[in-house]
PDB file of C-alpha atoms in Angstrom:
ATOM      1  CA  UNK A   1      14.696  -1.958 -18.672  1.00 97.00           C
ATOM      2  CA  UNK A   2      13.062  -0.322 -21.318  1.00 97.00           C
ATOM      3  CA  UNK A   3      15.217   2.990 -20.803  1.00 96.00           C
ATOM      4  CA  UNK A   4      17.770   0.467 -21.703  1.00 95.00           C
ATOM      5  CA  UNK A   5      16.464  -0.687 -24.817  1.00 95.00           C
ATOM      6  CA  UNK A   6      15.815   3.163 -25.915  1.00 93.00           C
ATOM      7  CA  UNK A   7      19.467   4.011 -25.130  1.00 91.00           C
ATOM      8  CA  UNK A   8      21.063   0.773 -26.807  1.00 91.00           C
ATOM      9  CA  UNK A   9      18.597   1.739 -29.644  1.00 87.00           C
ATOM     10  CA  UNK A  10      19.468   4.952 -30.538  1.00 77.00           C
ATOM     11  CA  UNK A  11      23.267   3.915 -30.398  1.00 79.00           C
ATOM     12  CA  UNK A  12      22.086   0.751 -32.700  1.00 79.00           C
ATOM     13  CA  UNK A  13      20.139   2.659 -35.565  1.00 79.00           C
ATOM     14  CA  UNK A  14      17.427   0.560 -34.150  1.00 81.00           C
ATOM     15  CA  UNK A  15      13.716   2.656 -34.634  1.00 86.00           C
ATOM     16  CA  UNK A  16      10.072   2.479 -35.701  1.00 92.00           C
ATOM     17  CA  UNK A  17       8.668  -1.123 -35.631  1.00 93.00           C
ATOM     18  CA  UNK A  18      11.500  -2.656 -34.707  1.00 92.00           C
ATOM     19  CA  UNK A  19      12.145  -0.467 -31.501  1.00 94.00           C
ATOM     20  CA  UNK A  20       8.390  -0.749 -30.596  1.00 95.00           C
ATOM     21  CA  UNK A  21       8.774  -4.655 -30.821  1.00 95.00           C
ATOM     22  CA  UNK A  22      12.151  -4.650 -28.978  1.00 94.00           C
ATOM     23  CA  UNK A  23      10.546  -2.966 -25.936  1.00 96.00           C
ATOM     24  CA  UNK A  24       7.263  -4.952 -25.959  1.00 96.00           C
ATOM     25  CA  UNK A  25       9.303  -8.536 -25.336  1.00 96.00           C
ATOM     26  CA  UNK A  26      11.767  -6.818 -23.057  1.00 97.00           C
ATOM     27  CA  UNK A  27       9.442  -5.240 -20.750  1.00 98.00           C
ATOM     28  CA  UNK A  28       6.923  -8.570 -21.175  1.00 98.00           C
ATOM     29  CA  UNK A  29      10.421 -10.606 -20.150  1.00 98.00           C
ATOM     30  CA  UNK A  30      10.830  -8.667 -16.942  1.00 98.00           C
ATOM     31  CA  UNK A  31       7.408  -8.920 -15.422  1.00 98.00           C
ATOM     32  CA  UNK A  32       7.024 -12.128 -16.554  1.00 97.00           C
ATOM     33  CA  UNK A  33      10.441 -12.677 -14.698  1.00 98.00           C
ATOM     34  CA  UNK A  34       9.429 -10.963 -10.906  1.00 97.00           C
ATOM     35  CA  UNK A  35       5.337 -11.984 -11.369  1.00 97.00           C
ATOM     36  CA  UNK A  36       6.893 -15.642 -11.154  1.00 97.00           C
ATOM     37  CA  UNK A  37       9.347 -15.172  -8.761  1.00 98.00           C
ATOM     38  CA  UNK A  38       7.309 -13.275  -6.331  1.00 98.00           C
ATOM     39  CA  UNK A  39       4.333 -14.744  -7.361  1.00 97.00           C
ATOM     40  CA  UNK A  40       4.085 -17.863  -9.057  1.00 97.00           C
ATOM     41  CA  UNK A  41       1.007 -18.964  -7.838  1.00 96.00           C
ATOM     42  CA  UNK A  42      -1.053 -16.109  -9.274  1.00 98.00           C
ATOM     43  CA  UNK A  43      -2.508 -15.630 -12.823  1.00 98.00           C
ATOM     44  CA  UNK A  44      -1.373 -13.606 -15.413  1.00 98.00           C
ATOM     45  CA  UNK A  45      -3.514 -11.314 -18.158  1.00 98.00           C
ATOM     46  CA  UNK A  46      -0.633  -9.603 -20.506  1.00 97.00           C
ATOM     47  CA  UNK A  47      -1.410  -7.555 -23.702  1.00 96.00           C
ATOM     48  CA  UNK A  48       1.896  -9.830 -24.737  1.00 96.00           C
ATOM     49  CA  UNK A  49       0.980 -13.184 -23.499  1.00 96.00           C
ATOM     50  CA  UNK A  50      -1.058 -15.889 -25.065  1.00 95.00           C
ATOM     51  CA  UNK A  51      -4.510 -15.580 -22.940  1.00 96.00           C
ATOM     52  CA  UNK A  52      -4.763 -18.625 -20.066  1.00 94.00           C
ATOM     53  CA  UNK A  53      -8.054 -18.994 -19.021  1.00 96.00           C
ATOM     54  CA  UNK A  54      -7.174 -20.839 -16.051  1.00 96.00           C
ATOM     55  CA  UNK A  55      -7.823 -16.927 -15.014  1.00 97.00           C
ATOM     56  CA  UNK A  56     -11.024 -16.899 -15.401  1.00 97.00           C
ATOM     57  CA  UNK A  57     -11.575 -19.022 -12.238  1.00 96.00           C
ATOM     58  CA  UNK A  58      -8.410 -17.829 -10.096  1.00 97.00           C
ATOM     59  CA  UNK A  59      -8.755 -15.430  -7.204  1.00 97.00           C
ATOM     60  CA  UNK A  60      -5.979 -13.232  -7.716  1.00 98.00           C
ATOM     61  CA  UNK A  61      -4.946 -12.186 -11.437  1.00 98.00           C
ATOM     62  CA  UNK A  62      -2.410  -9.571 -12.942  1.00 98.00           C
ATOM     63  CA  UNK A  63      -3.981  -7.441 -15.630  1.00 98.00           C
ATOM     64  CA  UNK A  64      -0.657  -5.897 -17.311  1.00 98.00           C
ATOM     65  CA  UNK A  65       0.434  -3.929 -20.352  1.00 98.00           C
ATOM     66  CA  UNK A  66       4.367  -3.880 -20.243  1.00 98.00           C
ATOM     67  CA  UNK A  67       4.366  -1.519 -22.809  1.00 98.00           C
ATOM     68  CA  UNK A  68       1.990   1.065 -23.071  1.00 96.00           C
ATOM     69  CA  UNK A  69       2.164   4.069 -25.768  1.00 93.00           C
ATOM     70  CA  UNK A  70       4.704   1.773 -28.281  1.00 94.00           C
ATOM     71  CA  UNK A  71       4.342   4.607 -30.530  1.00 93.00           C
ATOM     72  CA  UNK A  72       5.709   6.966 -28.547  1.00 93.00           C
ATOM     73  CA  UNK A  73       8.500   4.746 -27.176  1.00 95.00           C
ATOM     74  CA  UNK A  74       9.829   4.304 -30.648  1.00 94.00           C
ATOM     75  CA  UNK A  75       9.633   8.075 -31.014  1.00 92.00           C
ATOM     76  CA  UNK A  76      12.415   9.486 -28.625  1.00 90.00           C
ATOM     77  CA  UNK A  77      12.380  11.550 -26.477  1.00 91.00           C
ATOM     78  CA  UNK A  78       8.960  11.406 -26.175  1.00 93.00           C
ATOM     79  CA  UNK A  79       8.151  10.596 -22.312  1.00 94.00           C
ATOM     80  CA  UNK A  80       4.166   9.903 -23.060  1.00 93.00           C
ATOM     81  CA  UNK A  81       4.100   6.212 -22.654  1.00 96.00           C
ATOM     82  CA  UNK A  82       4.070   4.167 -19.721  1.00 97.00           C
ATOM     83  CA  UNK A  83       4.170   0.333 -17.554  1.00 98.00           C
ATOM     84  CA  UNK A  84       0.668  -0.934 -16.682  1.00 98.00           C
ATOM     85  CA  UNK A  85       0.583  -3.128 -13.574  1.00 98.00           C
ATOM     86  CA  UNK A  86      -2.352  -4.313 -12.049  1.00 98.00           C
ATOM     87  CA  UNK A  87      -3.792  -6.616  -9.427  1.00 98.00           C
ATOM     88  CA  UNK A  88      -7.680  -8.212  -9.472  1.00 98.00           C
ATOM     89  CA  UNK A  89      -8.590 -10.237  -6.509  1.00 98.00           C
ATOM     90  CA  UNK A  90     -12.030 -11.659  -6.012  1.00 95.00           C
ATOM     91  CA  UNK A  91     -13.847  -9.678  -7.984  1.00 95.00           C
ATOM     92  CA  UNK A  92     -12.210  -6.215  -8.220  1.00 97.00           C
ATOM     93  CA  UNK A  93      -9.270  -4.524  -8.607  1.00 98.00           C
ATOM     94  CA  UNK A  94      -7.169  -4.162  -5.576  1.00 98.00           C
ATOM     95  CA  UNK A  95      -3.837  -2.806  -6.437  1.00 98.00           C
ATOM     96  CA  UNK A  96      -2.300  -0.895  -9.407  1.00 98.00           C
ATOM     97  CA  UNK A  97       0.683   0.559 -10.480  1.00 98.00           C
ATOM     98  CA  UNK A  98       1.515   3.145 -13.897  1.00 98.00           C
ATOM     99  CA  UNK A  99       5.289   4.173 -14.381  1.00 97.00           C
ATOM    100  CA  UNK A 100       6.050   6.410 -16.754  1.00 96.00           C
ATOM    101  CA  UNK A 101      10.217   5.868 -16.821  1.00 97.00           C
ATOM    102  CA  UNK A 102      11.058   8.647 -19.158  1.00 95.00           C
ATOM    103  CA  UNK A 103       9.995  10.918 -16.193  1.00 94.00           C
ATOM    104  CA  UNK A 104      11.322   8.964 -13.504  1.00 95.00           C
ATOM    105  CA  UNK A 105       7.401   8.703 -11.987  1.00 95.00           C
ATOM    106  CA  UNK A 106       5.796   5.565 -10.445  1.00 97.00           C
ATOM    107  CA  UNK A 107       2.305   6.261  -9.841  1.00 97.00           C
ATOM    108  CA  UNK A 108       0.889   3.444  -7.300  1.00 97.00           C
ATOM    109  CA  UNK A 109      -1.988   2.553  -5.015  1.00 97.00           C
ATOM    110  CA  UNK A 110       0.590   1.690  -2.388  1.00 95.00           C
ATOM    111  CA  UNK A 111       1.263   5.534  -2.045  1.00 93.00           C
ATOM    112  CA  UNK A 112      -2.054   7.080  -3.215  1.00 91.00           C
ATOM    113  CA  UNK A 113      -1.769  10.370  -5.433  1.00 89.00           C
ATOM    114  CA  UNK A 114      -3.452  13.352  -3.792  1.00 87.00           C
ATOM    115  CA  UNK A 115      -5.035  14.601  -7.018  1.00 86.00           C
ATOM    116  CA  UNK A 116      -4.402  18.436  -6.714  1.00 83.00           C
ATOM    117  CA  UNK A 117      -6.497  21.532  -6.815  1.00 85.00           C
ATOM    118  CA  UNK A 118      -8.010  22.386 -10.184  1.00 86.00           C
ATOM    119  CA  UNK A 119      -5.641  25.513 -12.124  1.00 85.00           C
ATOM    120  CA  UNK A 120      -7.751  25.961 -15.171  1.00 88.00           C
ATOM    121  CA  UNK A 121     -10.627  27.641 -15.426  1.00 89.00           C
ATOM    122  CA  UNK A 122     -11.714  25.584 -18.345  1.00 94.00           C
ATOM    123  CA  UNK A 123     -11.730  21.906 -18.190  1.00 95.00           C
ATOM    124  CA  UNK A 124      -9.314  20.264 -20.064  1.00 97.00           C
ATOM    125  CA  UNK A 125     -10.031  16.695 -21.753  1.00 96.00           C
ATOM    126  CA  UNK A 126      -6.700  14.139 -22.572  1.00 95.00           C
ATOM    127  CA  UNK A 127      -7.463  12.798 -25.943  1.00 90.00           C
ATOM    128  CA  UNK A 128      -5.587  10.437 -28.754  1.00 84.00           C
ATOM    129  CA  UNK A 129      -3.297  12.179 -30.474  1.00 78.00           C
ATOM    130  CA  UNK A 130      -3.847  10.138 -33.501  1.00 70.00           C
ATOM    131  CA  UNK A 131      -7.602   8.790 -32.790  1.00 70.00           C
ATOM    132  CA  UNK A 132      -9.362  11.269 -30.784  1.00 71.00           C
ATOM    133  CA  UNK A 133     -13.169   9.931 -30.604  1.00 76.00           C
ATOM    134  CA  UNK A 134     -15.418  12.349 -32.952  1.00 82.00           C
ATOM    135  CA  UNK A 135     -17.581  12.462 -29.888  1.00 88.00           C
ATOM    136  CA  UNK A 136     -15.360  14.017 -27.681  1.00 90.00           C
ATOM    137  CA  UNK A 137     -15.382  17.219 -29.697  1.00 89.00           C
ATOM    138  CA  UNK A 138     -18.967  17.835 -29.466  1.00 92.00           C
ATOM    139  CA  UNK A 139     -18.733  17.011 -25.930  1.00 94.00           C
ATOM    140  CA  UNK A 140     -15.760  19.558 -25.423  1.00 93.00           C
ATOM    141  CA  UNK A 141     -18.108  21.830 -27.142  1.00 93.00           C
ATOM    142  CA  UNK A 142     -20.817  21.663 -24.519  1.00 94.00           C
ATOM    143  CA  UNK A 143     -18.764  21.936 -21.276  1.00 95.00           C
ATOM    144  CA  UNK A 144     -16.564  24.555 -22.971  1.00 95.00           C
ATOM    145  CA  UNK A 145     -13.804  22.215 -22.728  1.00 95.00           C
ATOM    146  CA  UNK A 146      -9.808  22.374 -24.344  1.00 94.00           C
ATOM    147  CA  UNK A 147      -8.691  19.182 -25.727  1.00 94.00           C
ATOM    148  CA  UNK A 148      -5.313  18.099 -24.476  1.00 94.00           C
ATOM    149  CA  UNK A 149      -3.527  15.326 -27.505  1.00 92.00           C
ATOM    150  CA  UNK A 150      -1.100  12.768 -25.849  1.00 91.00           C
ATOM    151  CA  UNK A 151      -0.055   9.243 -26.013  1.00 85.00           C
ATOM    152  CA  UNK A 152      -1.026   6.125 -24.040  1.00 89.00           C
ATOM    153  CA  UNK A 153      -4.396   5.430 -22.174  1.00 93.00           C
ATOM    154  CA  UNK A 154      -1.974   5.176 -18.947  1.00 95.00           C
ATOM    155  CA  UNK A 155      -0.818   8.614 -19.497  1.00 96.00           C
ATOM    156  CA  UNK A 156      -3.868  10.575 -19.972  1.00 96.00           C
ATOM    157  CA  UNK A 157      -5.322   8.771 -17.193  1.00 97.00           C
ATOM    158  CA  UNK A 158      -2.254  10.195 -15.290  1.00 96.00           C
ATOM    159  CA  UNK A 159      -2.802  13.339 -16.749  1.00 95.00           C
ATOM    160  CA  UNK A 160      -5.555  13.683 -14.675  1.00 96.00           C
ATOM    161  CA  UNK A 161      -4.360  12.680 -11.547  1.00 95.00           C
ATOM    162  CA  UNK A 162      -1.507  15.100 -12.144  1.00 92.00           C
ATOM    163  CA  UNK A 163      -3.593  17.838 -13.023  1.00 92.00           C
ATOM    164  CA  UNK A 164      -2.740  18.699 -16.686  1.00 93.00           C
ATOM    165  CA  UNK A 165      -5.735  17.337 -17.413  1.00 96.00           C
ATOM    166  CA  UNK A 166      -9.573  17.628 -15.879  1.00 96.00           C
ATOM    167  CA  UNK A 167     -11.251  14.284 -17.388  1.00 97.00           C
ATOM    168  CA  UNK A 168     -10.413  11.286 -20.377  1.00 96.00           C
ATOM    169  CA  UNK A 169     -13.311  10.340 -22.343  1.00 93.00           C
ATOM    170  CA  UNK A 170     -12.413   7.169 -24.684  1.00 91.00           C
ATOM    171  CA  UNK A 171     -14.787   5.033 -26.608  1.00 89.00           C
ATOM    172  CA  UNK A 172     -14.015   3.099 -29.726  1.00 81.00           C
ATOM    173  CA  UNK A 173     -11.655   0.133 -28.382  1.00 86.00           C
ATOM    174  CA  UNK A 174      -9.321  -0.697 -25.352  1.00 93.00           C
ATOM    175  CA  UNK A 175      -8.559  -3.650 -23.784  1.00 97.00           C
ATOM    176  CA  UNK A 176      -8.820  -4.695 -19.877  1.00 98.00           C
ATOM    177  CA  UNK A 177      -4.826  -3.728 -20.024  1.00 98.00           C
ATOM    178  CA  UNK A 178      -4.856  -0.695 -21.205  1.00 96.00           C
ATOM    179  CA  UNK A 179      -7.384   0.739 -18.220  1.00 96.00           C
ATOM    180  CA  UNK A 180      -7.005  -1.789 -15.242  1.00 98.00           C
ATOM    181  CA  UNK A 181      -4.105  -0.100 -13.519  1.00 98.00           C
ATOM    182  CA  UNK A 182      -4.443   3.350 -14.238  1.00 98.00           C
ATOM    183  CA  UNK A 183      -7.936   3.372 -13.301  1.00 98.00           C
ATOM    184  CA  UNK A 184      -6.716   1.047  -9.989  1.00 98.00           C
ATOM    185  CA  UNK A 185      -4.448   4.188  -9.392  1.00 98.00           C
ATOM    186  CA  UNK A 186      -7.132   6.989 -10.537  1.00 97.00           C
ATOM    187  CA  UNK A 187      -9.785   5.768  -7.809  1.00 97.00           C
ATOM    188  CA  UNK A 188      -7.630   5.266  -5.049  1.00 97.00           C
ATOM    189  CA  UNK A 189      -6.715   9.311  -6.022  1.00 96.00           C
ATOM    190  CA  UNK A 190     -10.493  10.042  -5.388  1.00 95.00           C
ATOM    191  CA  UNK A 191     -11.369  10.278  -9.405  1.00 97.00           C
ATOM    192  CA  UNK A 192     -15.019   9.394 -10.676  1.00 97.00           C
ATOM    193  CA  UNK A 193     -14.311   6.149 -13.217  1.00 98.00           C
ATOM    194  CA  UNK A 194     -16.566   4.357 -14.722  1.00 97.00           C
ATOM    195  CA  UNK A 195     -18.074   3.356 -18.392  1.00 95.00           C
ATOM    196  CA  UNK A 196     -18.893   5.819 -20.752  1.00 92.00           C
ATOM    197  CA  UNK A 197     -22.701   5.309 -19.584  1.00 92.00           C
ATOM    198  CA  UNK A 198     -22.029   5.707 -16.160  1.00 94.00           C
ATOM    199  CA  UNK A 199     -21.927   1.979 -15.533  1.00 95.00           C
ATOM    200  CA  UNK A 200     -18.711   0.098 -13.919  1.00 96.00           C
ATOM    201  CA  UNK A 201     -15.945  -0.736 -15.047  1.00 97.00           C
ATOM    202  CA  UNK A 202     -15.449  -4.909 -14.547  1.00 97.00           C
ATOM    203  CA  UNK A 203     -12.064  -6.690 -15.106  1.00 98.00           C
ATOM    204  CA  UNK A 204     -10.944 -10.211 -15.515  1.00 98.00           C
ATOM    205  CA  UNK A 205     -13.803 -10.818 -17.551  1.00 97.00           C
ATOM    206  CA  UNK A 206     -13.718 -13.808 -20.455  1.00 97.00           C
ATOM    207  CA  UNK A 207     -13.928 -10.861 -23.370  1.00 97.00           C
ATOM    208  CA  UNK A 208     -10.580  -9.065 -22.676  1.00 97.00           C
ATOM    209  CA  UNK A 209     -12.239  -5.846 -24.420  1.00 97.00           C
ATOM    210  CA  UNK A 210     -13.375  -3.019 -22.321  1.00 95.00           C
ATOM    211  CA  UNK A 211     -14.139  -0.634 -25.332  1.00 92.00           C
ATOM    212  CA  UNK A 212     -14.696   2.650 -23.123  1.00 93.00           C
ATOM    213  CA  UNK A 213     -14.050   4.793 -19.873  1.00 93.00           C
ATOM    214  CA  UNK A 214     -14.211   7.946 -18.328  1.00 96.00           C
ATOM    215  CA  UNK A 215     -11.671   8.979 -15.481  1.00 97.00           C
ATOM    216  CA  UNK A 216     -12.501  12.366 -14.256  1.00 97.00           C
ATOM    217  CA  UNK A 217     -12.285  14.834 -11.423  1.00 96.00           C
ATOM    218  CA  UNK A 218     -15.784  13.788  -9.693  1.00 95.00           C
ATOM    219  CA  UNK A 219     -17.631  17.347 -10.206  1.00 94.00           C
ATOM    220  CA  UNK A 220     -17.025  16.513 -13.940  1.00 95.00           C
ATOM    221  CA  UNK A 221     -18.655  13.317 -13.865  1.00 96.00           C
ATOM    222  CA  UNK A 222     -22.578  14.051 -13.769  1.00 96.00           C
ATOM    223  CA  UNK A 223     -22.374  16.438 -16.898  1.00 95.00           C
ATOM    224  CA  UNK A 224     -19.979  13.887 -18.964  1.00 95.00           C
ATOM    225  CA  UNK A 225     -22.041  10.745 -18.351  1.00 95.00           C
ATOM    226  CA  UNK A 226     -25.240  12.888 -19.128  1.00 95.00           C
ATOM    227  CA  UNK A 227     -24.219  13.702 -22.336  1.00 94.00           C
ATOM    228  CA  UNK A 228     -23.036  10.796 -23.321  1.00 92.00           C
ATOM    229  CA  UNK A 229     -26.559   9.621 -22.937  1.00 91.00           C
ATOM    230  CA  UNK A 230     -28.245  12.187 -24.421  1.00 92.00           C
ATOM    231  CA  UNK A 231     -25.449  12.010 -27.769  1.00 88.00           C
ATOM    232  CA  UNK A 232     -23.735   8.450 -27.448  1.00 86.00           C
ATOM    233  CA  UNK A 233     -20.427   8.007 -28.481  1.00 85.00           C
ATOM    234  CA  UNK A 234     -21.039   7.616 -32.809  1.00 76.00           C
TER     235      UNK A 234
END
């Protein structure tokens, strides 16, 4: 679908806000399409969808972000943005899904990634590639890390599971949507996630904010939480 709307966009003139807006509601129209025919009886959480919090005491909710990375959608051919789909069931998440279309890739918890062998012999930390966190710099600093810029929290999160990158350290806003499936897919791949302080992450929660999160291969994890203690995240 939202290969679609790039491709009738470009032929259109159709860019920038509008194209970011155009692929928001179509991508929000087709989940919102399946999620009630497969499964109307289940809640819905949506970055693009007023907030029902019936969810708050259903057992099964979808945590989704049909559009993740809207800047780099409208910026073809960029491929750095991606489909969020989660699923939360009594308490945790249980199922996730992040597709990244532009490469053809569906990364799922139905078919776990098998997060390969580490090339680099310096780690390598996915940042914003318009807000990288001040933080992360001194942090790169101390492990002798390279920061890696790129678009959408589902894509560096990927990034790591695909080995381009070694860890993601965010802090300074998310929402539940922007983390809930990649980090879904990210654990069932055998990556350390968690808050920036070490504790976990919790979803379907009445605050849809979840500020910050490291995903990380697990050797990473000690020396990453540690000096986020020691430093903080200002």
């Amino acid at each position: 679908v939202l290969l679609d709307v790039r491709a009738g966009a470009e032929a259109d003139g159709l860019e920038g806000m509008a194209l970011k807006d155009a692929g928001d509601a179509a991508a929000q129209a087709e989940l919102d399409r399946v999620l009630t025919q497969h499964r109307p009886d289940d809640a819905v959480l949506s970055e693009e969808a007023a907030d029902d919090k019936s969810r708050l005491s259903a057992s099964r909710v979808w945590i989704i972000d049909p559009l993740d990375g809207t800047r780099e959608f409208s910026e073809p051919p960029r491929d750095d943005w991606a489909v969020h789909v989660a699923l939360w069931e009594d308490g945790d998440l249980v199922a996730g899904a992040v597709a990244q279309p532009a490469l053809g890739e569906t990364f799922s918890t139905g078919r776990p990634s098998v997060v390969p062998p580490r090339t680099s012999e310096r780690p390598r930390i996915a940042v914003s590639r318009s807000r990288p966190p001040a933080f992360v710099e001194a942090l790169a600093a101390e492990l002798d890390a390279e920061l890696v810029p790129m678009g959408s929290a589902g894509v560096k999160v990927m990034s790591v599971v695909r080995d381009v990158a070694d860890a993601y350290v965010h802090a300074g806003g998310q929402y539940q949507w922007d983390n809930a499936a990649p980090v879904a897919v990210a654990r069932a791949a055998g990556l350390h996630c968690s808050r920036v302080d070490g504790s976990p992450l919790v979803y379907n929660e009445d605050d849809t904010s979840l500020p910050d999160l490291i995903v990380c291969r697990p050797e990473l994890a000690e020396q990453i939480v540690d000096f986020v203690r020691r430093h903080g995240t200002d």
